[in-house]
Structure formats: structure tokens, C-alpha cells
Amino acid sequence: MPITITMPALSPTMEEGTLASWHVKPGDAVSSGDVLCEIETDKATMEVEAVDEGVIGKLLVEAGTEGVKVNAPIAVLLEEGEDQGALDGFEAKAAGGSDAPAAAPEEPESAPEEKEETKSAPKSEPRSASAGGSDAGKGGRVFASPLAKRMAAQADLDLSLVDGTGPKGRVVKRDVEAAIESGTGKRQTDAPKSAAAADAATGSSAAAPAPAVARDHPPVTDDYEEIKLNSMRKTIARRLTESKQTVPHFYLTIDIELDALLALRKDLNARSDSYRISVNDFIVRASALALRKHPEINSQFTENAILQHRKVDVSVAVAIEGGLITPVVRNTDQKGLQQISAETKDLAGRARDGKLKPDEFAGGTFTISNLGMFGIDQF
């Protein structure tokens, strides 16, 4: 019987992810340990390995698909002796045995009448660029999500010229974004280029359609570059907002003399070429020793209790492309400067390459983020 491969949970907080790329295709034989795909989470991009042996029967989720829920089916593996005929009547299920919803990016809910029309639409394969556009070009209705329609109206795109990759060939957000980027489907008319211009031309006072991307405030001008948020940036924004709003903040600052520390660092680094201890390594060790001496600080505030951690696991913030990640130096208070330095460099290097394991960036009890090397006194 075919085996359903599901979206793995690659971190304790992961609820969904982006299937960044496939390393296999239907018909490929795989063994346990072979890399199947790369998954982008809110922390990093990681490789997913096969657990079972067999032949890839079908890929259920396309590369680049965002918002794939944990435990949703992403592929089907044929066991030894099975062929494509084994897939006839086979229904991939989510982990836990329940029927899995189609793995497609979430779109805002359609209006009731649009939902009804979509349900009654004939089944069709996703259209390709060579298919000559949508059915609308033949007099039919263009099936598109409400968000895609608003985006198309804002960008002055003709949806009948945009190929849909959503369920049943429906035009969705990513299709409009691709059309905007490539210049496909731009209306060749002298019509006003925006809802505001249209209102001015017609004297209408109707509200303009919502912008393509939700913002707290509309852009001041139309001269800007729109940079799409990846999963990491969305998570950073959400968690920092939650932290600022829900956790009591207080700030303590003091100026200290580090002459003795800098002299010691210079002396230690002169003793060997096999390591180079940074000021940050001293800060990590000093913080760890302080947490061991004052365990009440090594705590986490929850709604009903304070969780005082028994281990001192210091997270060190590392800037990576498009975001920030905090790999953890475990049992930091029990390690010397040289070991802290080596582990921090190793973790930071693998963080930048997207090669950290989930348990290497989760569960820290204290976090250090240092911008002192840029001359920043406080941030």
C-alpha cells in the first residue's frame, strides 16, 4: 500500500512552512536518509530526509508552495513491487488518519456567491503559459480569488491574460504577483492607472479598492519597492510585537570599564593561533555565570507561574539573510571561553547556511544580542 509523506514539524513552534524545493521527482527510487525536499520554516531552511524506501509515486505539493500545514500530505511513496496503478483510488491522508485538505496557499474567503460558482466550475488542470490564457478569453468567467482580483485592479491587469495555478486553475495571489513582475496582462488602454485616478476622472466618491498588500498606512508615493515577507520575517514581527505588548519591559544601563578584560583577551589570543576569543564570548560567559549565581533571573514569566530554569542555556542572536536566528549554547555556565567561542562560531556558521537542527535554536533560557561591534551603546 502506498505511503503518505507528510509535512514534518521541524521546530516546536512550527505550524506551517514553505516547501522551498524538491530534490526528487515521480519515478525516483529513494532509500532511508535520502534528501527529499527543503522546507523553509520560521527559523531556517532545512533538508527533509526519507524514512522509508520506495519509489516516488506522486508529488502532492508544488515547490514554492507557502503555508503548507504540519502533517498535511506532500507526496506519496510506492512500496517495493508497487507501480502507478497502486495510486488508483488511493487517498492521501494527513498524519493522524483524517482526510487531508488540498495543500494550497490560504486565500481570504470568497463571498458566498463566488464560493458557489467556484464549486460548480468544471474540473480543469492548472493552465500553462502555452494554453492561451484563461477561459475568459473565450467568453467565459475568470475564476480568481477576491485578493487576486483586488491586486489585479490595483495593478491594472487583465485577469483573462493571467494563468491560474490555484485549485481548478483559479487565479490566486502568486499568479498576479508573477504577472506584475513579468509585465504580463497589462491593459493596453488609456484608462486611469489607479482607483484614485478613476475616481478623479469620473467624479465618483466611492472608496478605492484595498491595496494589494495589507498595511497599517497606505504608501505615501507610488515610488517604492515591495519586498515580500518570508516566514521568518513574519514570525519575527509577530513575536516582537507580542513581546512588547504582553511582557513587562524595564531597561537598565550602566557604563563599565573593560580595560582588564580587553587586556586578558589580548593575552589569551596571543597564546595560540587555534582560537580567537571575542568580546562577545566574554559577555556570554559572564552572563551565564551571573545566571547561575542568581537563578531567579534565569526564569520565564507565564500567565500562571514563573518558570525558573535549572539549566543555563544562552542563546546568541545571529544575523542571517532576511532575518535573525538565536542558536543555543547549552549548559553555558559549565564551559570555558575557548569552548564557548568554538561553539558559537560553529552555530553561527551553520545558521547562516540554514543547516541548524531544530533543537539547536530552540529552548534557550536567556538571549544575548550584541551590536557593540558597530559602536552602538544601547538598542
C-alpha positions as semicolon CSV with decimal commas, in nm:
position;residue;x (nm);y (nm);z (nm)
1;M;0,000;0,000;0,000
2;P;0,139;0,346;-0,087
3;I;0,291;0,550;0,196
4;T;0,184;0,911;0,253
5;I;0,471;1,153;0,319
6;T;0,352;1,445;0,530
7;M;0,481;1,791;0,616
8;P;0,712;1,745;0,916
9;A;0,724;1,969;1,222
10;L;1,084;2,089;1,214
11;S;1,065;2,302;1,527
12;P;0,850;2,306;1,842
13;T;0,669;2,621;1,728
14;M;0,621;2,528;1,362
15;E;0,259;2,521;1,244
16;E;0,318;2,559;0,871
17;G;0,604;2,608;0,630
18;T;0,706;2,670;0,272
19;L;0,802;2,374;0,056
20;A;1,103;2,551;-0,094
21;S;1,222;2,283;-0,338
22;W;1,204;1,914;-0,428
23;H;1,517;1,701;-0,467
24;V;1,318;1,413;-0,619
25;K;1,059;1,362;-0,891
26;P;0,797;1,092;-0,962
27;G;0,967;0,767;-1,056
28;D;1,280;0,827;-0,849
29;A;1,387;0,545;-0,619
30;V;1,473;0,662;-0,267
31;S;1,632;0,500;0,035
32;S;1,619;0,590;0,400
33;G;1,832;0,901;0,454
34;D;1,799;1,038;0,101
35;V;1,710;1,409;0,087
36;L;1,354;1,452;-0,042
37;C;1,298;1,827;-0,022
38;E;1,387;2,153;0,151
39;I;1,139;2,314;0,390
40;E;1,151;2,680;0,488
41;T;1,026;2,736;0,842
42;D;1,002;3,049;1,054
43;K;1,364;2,987;1,158
44;A;1,561;2,836;0,871
45;T;1,558;2,627;0,555
46;M;1,622;2,260;0,630
47;E;1,651;1,939;0,433
48;V;1,397;1,661;0,489
49;E;1,521;1,304;0,457
50;A;1,331;0,989;0,360
51;V;1,239;0,748;0,636
52;D;1,120;0,459;0,415
53;E;1,247;0,302;0,095
54;G;1,047;0,302;-0,224
55;V;0,971;0,492;-0,543
56;I;0,822;0,842;-0,554
57;G;0,471;0,791;-0,690
58;K;0,338;1,144;-0,682
59;L;0,428;1,491;-0,555
60;L;0,117;1,648;-0,398
61;V;0,260;1,995;-0,326
62;E;0,450;2,204;-0,578
63;A;0,787;2,356;-0,498
64;G;0,748;2,711;-0,371
65;T;0,408;2,650;-0,209
66;E;0,365;2,856;0,107
67;G;0,150;2,790;0,412
68;V;0,166;2,409;0,399
69;K;0,028;2,290;0,733
70;V;0,225;2,050;0,951
71;N;0,112;1,687;0,889
72;A;-0,050;1,775;0,554
73;P;0,032;1,520;0,277
74;I;0,307;1,640;0,043
75;A;0,396;1,326;-0,153
76;V;0,313;0,958;-0,199
77;L;0,575;0,682;-0,187
78;L;0,522;0,347;-0,363
79;E;0,649;0,043;-0,176
80;E;0,853;-0,237;-0,331
81;G;0,661;-0,415;-0,606
82;E;0,402;-0,138;-0,649
83;D;0,353;0,064;-0,966
84;Q;0,148;0,370;-1,058
85;G;-0,164;0,154;-1,063
86;A;-0,144;0,137;-0,684
87;L;-0,241;0,505;-0,675
88;D;-0,581;0,437;-0,834
89;G;-0,838;0,510;-0,565
90;F;-0,567;0,581;-0,307
91;E;-0,642;0,886;-0,094
92;A;-0,355;1,052;0,087
93;K;-0,441;1,133;0,448
94;A;-0,290;1,372;0,696
95;A;-0,095;1,231;0,989
96;G;-0,348;1,102;1,238
97;G;-0,573;0,946;0,976
98;S;-0,804;1,236;0,893
99;D;-0,871;1,337;0,537
100;A;-0,620;1,597;0,429
101;P;-0,727;1,923;0,273
102;A;-0,569;2,024;-0,054
103;A;-0,225;2,167;0,014
104;A;-0,263;2,511;-0,136
105;P;-0,177;2,858;-0,005
106;E;-0,451;3,012;0,204
107;E;-0,656;3,283;0,041
108;P;-0,910;3,515;0,201
109;E;-1,258;3,367;0,199
110;S;-1,464;3,428;-0,111
111;A;-1,800;3,589;-0,098
112;P;-2,084;3,331;-0,079
113;E;-2,181;3,370;-0,443
114;E;-1,819;3,330;-0,552
115;K;-1,782;3,014;-0,343
116;E;-2,090;2,869;-0,507
117;E;-1,969;2,949;-0,855
118;T;-1,627;2,801;-0,780
119;K;-1,785;2,479;-0,657
120;S;-1,986;2,441;-0,975
121;A;-1,692;2,517;-1,203
122;P;-1,582;2,225;-1,422
123;K;-1,263;2,049;-1,319
124;S;-0,957;2,152;-1,515
125;E;-0,583;2,115;-1,493
126;P;-0,375;2,421;-1,395
127;R;-0,319;2,621;-1,706
128;S;0,023;2,670;-1,855
129;A;0,165;2,967;-2,038
130;S;0,109;2,789;-2,369
131;A;-0,259;2,735;-2,300
132;G;-0,353;3,077;-2,432
133;G;-0,480;3,237;-2,114
134;S;-0,797;3,168;-1,915
135;D;-1,142;3,073;-2,030
136;A;-1,240;3,436;-2,006
137;G;-1,064;3,495;-2,334
138;K;-1,324;3,261;-2,487
139;G;-1,615;3,440;-2,332
140;G;-1,612;3,253;-2,000
141;R;-1,577;3,379;-1,643
142;V;-1,235;3,434;-1,491
143;F;-1,212;3,234;-1,168
144;A;-0,994;3,426;-0,925
145;S;-0,974;3,481;-0,551
146;P;-1,102;3,815;-0,415
147;L;-0,746;3,912;-0,319
148;A;-0,619;3,836;-0,670
149;K;-0,900;4,050;-0,818
150;R;-0,815;4,345;-0,594
151;M;-0,446;4,315;-0,675
152;A;-0,520;4,294;-1,048
153;A;-0,744;4,601;-1,032
154;Q;-0,477;4,793;-0,843
155;A;-0,208;4,696;-1,097
156;D;-0,443;4,744;-1,394
157;L;-0,405;4,381;-1,506
158;D;-0,640;4,190;-1,735
159;L;-0,707;3,869;-1,542
160;S;-0,810;3,689;-1,860
161;L;-0,443;3,702;-1,963
162;V;-0,313;3,565;-1,633
163;D;-0,264;3,190;-1,600
164;G;-0,402;3,047;-1,276
165;T;-0,215;2,788;-1,069
166;G;-0,467;2,760;-0,786
167;P;-0,724;2,482;-0,740
168;K;-0,904;2,410;-1,070
169;G;-0,695;2,673;-1,247
170;R;-0,808;2,954;-1,021
171;V;-0,603;3,275;-1,034
172;V;-0,454;3,338;-0,690
173;K;-0,223;3,592;-0,529
174;R;0,104;3,437;-0,650
175;D;-0,020;3,438;-1,012
176;V;-0,092;3,811;-1,000
177;E;0,244;3,880;-0,835
178;A;0,418;3,685;-1,113
179;A;0,222;3,874;-1,379
180;I;0,310;4,210;-1,224
181;E;0,678;4,115;-1,210
182;S;0,686;3,992;-1,572
183;G;0,458;4,261;-1,711
184;T;0,208;4,002;-1,837
185;G;-0,156;4,104;-1,872
186;K;-0,106;4,481;-1,851
187;R;-0,405;4,657;-2,002
188;Q;-0,311;4,850;-2,314
189;T;-0,560;5,131;-2,271
190;D;-0,563;5,497;-2,183
191;A;-0,779;5,429;-1,880
192;P;-0,678;5,583;-1,546
193;K;-0,397;5,382;-1,385
194;S;-0,538;5,368;-1,035
195;A;-0,866;5,372;-0,846
196;A;-0,788;5,723;-0,721
197;A;-0,731;5,845;-1,079
198;A;-1,050;5,673;-1,192
199;D;-1,247;5,849;-0,918
200;A;-1,098;6,181;-1,019
201;A;-1,188;6,122;-1,384
202;T;-1,546;6,014;-1,317
203;G;-1,622;6,231;-1,015
204;S;-1,700;5,919;-0,814
205;S;-1,657;5,931;-0,438
206;A;-1,659;5,554;-0,395
207;A;-1,384;5,413;-0,176
208;A;-1,078;5,284;-0,359
209;P;-1,016;4,910;-0,353
210;A;-0,788;4,776;-0,085
211;P;-0,416;4,780;-0,170
212;A;-0,252;4,458;-0,284
213;V;-0,072;4,412;0,048
214;A;-0,231;4,499;0,381
215;R;-0,051;4,786;0,555
216;D;-0,116;4,999;0,857
217;H;-0,093;5,304;0,629
218;P;-0,103;5,341;0,252
219;P;0,226;5,426;0,084
220;V;0,300;5,797;0,063
221;T;0,401;5,771;-0,305
222;D;0,395;5,508;-0,576
223;D;0,776;5,514;-0,593
224;Y;0,869;5,215;-0,377
225;E;0,992;4,859;-0,394
226;E;0,767;4,594;-0,240
227;I;0,972;4,323;-0,069
228;K;0,776;4,010;0,011
229;L;0,799;3,883;0,369
230;N;0,923;3,529;0,415
231;S;0,813;3,306;0,702
232;M;1,099;3,418;0,923
233;R;1,028;3,789;0,886
234;K;0,657;3,736;0,957
235;T;0,738;3,538;1,272
236;I;0,994;3,793;1,395
237;A;0,743;4,075;1,351
238;R;0,463;3,883;1,523
239;R;0,670;3,770;1,820
240;L;0,840;4,102;1,883
241;T;0,500;4,271;1,874
242;E;0,358;4,015;2,117
243;S;0,660;4,053;2,344
244;K;0,633;4,431;2,354
245;Q;0,260;4,422;2,417
246;T;0,233;4,135;2,667
247;V;0,560;4,125;2,864
248;P;0,650;4,395;3,119
249;H;0,963;4,576;2,997
250;F;1,218;4,765;3,201
251;Y;1,561;4,886;3,097
252;L;1,881;4,908;3,300
253;T;2,200;5,067;3,168
254;I;2,542;5,121;3,319
255;D;2,885;5,221;3,191
256;I;3,170;4,988;3,290
257;E;3,547;4,986;3,234
258;L;3,667;4,684;3,034
259;D;4,037;4,759;3,034
260;A;4,127;4,446;3,232
261;L;3,900;4,229;3,017
262;L;4,047;4,362;2,693
263;A;4,400;4,306;2,825
264;L;4,311;3,948;2,922
265;R;4,154;3,888;2,578
266;K;4,469;4,013;2,406
267;D;4,686;3,789;2,623
268;L;4,472;3,477;2,563
269;N;4,457;3,527;2,187
270;A;4,836;3,571;2,173
271;R;4,890;3,227;2,326
272;S;4,760;3,025;2,031
273;D;4,650;3,053;1,669
274;S;4,393;2,776;1,712
275;Y;4,129;3,008;1,857
276;R;4,030;3,372;1,869
277;I;3,817;3,481;2,162
278;S;3,587;3,778;2,106
279;V;3,445;4,032;2,348
280;N;3,108;3,868;2,286
281;D;3,242;3,536;2,417
282;F;3,329;3,711;2,745
283;I;2,977;3,858;2,760
284;V;2,821;3,515;2,703
285;R;3,029;3,351;2,977
286;A;2,979;3,639;3,223
287;S;2,605;3,629;3,168
288;A;2,598;3,252;3,218
289;L;2,788;3,276;3,547
290;A;2,557;3,556;3,663
291;L;2,252;3,343;3,582
292;R;2,395;3,053;3,780
293;K;2,462;3,283;4,076
294;H;2,119;3,445;4,052
295;P;1,882;3,169;3,926
296;E;1,575;3,388;3,975
297;I;1,686;3,580;3,666
298;N;1,711;3,259;3,463
299;S;1,331;3,248;3,452
300;Q;1,035;3,269;3,224
301;F;0,716;3,458;3,310
302;T;0,389;3,284;3,219
303;E;0,028;3,372;3,289
304;N;0,003;3,148;3,594
305;A;0,359;3,092;3,715
306;I;0,725;3,184;3,693
307;L;0,930;2,902;3,542
308;Q;1,277;2,904;3,696
309;H;1,507;2,705;3,470
310;R;1,756;2,463;3,620
311;K;1,992;2,478;3,322
312;V;2,169;2,784;3,184
313;D;2,130;2,770;2,805
314;V;2,232;3,101;2,648
315;S;2,101;3,191;2,301
316;V;2,326;3,410;2,088
317;A;2,150;3,620;1,824
318;V;2,295;3,572;1,476
319;A;2,201;3,789;1,180
320;I;2,128;3,588;0,867
321;E;1,995;3,686;0,527
322;G;1,643;3,818;0,571
323;G;1,620;3,778;0,947
324;L;1,762;3,672;1,281
325;I;1,809;3,336;1,450
326;T;1,921;3,251;1,803
327;P;2,128;2,929;1,824
328;V;2,174;2,797;2,178
329;V;2,497;2,725;2,364
330;R;2,383;2,451;2,606
331;N;2,499;2,444;2,971
332;T;2,689;2,766;2,907
333;D;2,783;2,817;3,270
334;Q;2,984;2,492;3,264
335;K;3,201;2,589;2,965
336;G;3,515;2,795;2,932
337;L;3,585;3,082;2,695
338;Q;3,756;2,868;2,432
339;Q;3,468;2,618;2,415
340;I;3,206;2,894;2,410
341;S;3,396;3,066;2,129
342;A;3,425;2,748;1,920
343;E;3,060;2,651;1,966
344;T;2,933;3,000;1,893
345;K;3,134;3,022;1,569
346;D;3,016;2,676;1,460
347;L;2,650;2,752;1,537
348;A;2,665;3,092;1,368
349;G;2,824;2,947;1,055
350;R;2,564;2,672;1,021
351;A;2,286;2,922;1,099
352;R;2,392;3,137;0,803
353;D;2,394;2,824;0,583
354;G;2,048;2,722;0,706
355;K;2,188;2,394;0,843
356;L;2,090;2,415;1,211
357;K;1,884;2,135;1,361
358;P;1,561;2,237;1,539
359;D;1,698;2,157;1,884
360;E;1,996;2,385;1,819
361;F;1,791;2,706;1,804
362;A;1,503;2,631;2,042
363;G;1,476;2,628;2,420
364;G;1,728;2,891;2,524
365;T;1,675;3,040;2,871
366;F;1,849;3,375;2,810
367;T;1,934;3,563;2,489
368;I;2,225;3,791;2,409
369;S;2,206;4,026;2,111
370;N;2,518;4,237;2,066
371;L;2,563;4,539;1,838
372;G;2,864;4,677;2,025
373;M;3,095;4,599;1,734
374;F;2,907;4,867;1,539
375;G;2,964;5,131;1,807
376;I;2,607;5,100;1,942
377;D;2,574;5,183;2,313
378;Q;2,208;5,085;2,356
379;F;1,934;4,941;2,134
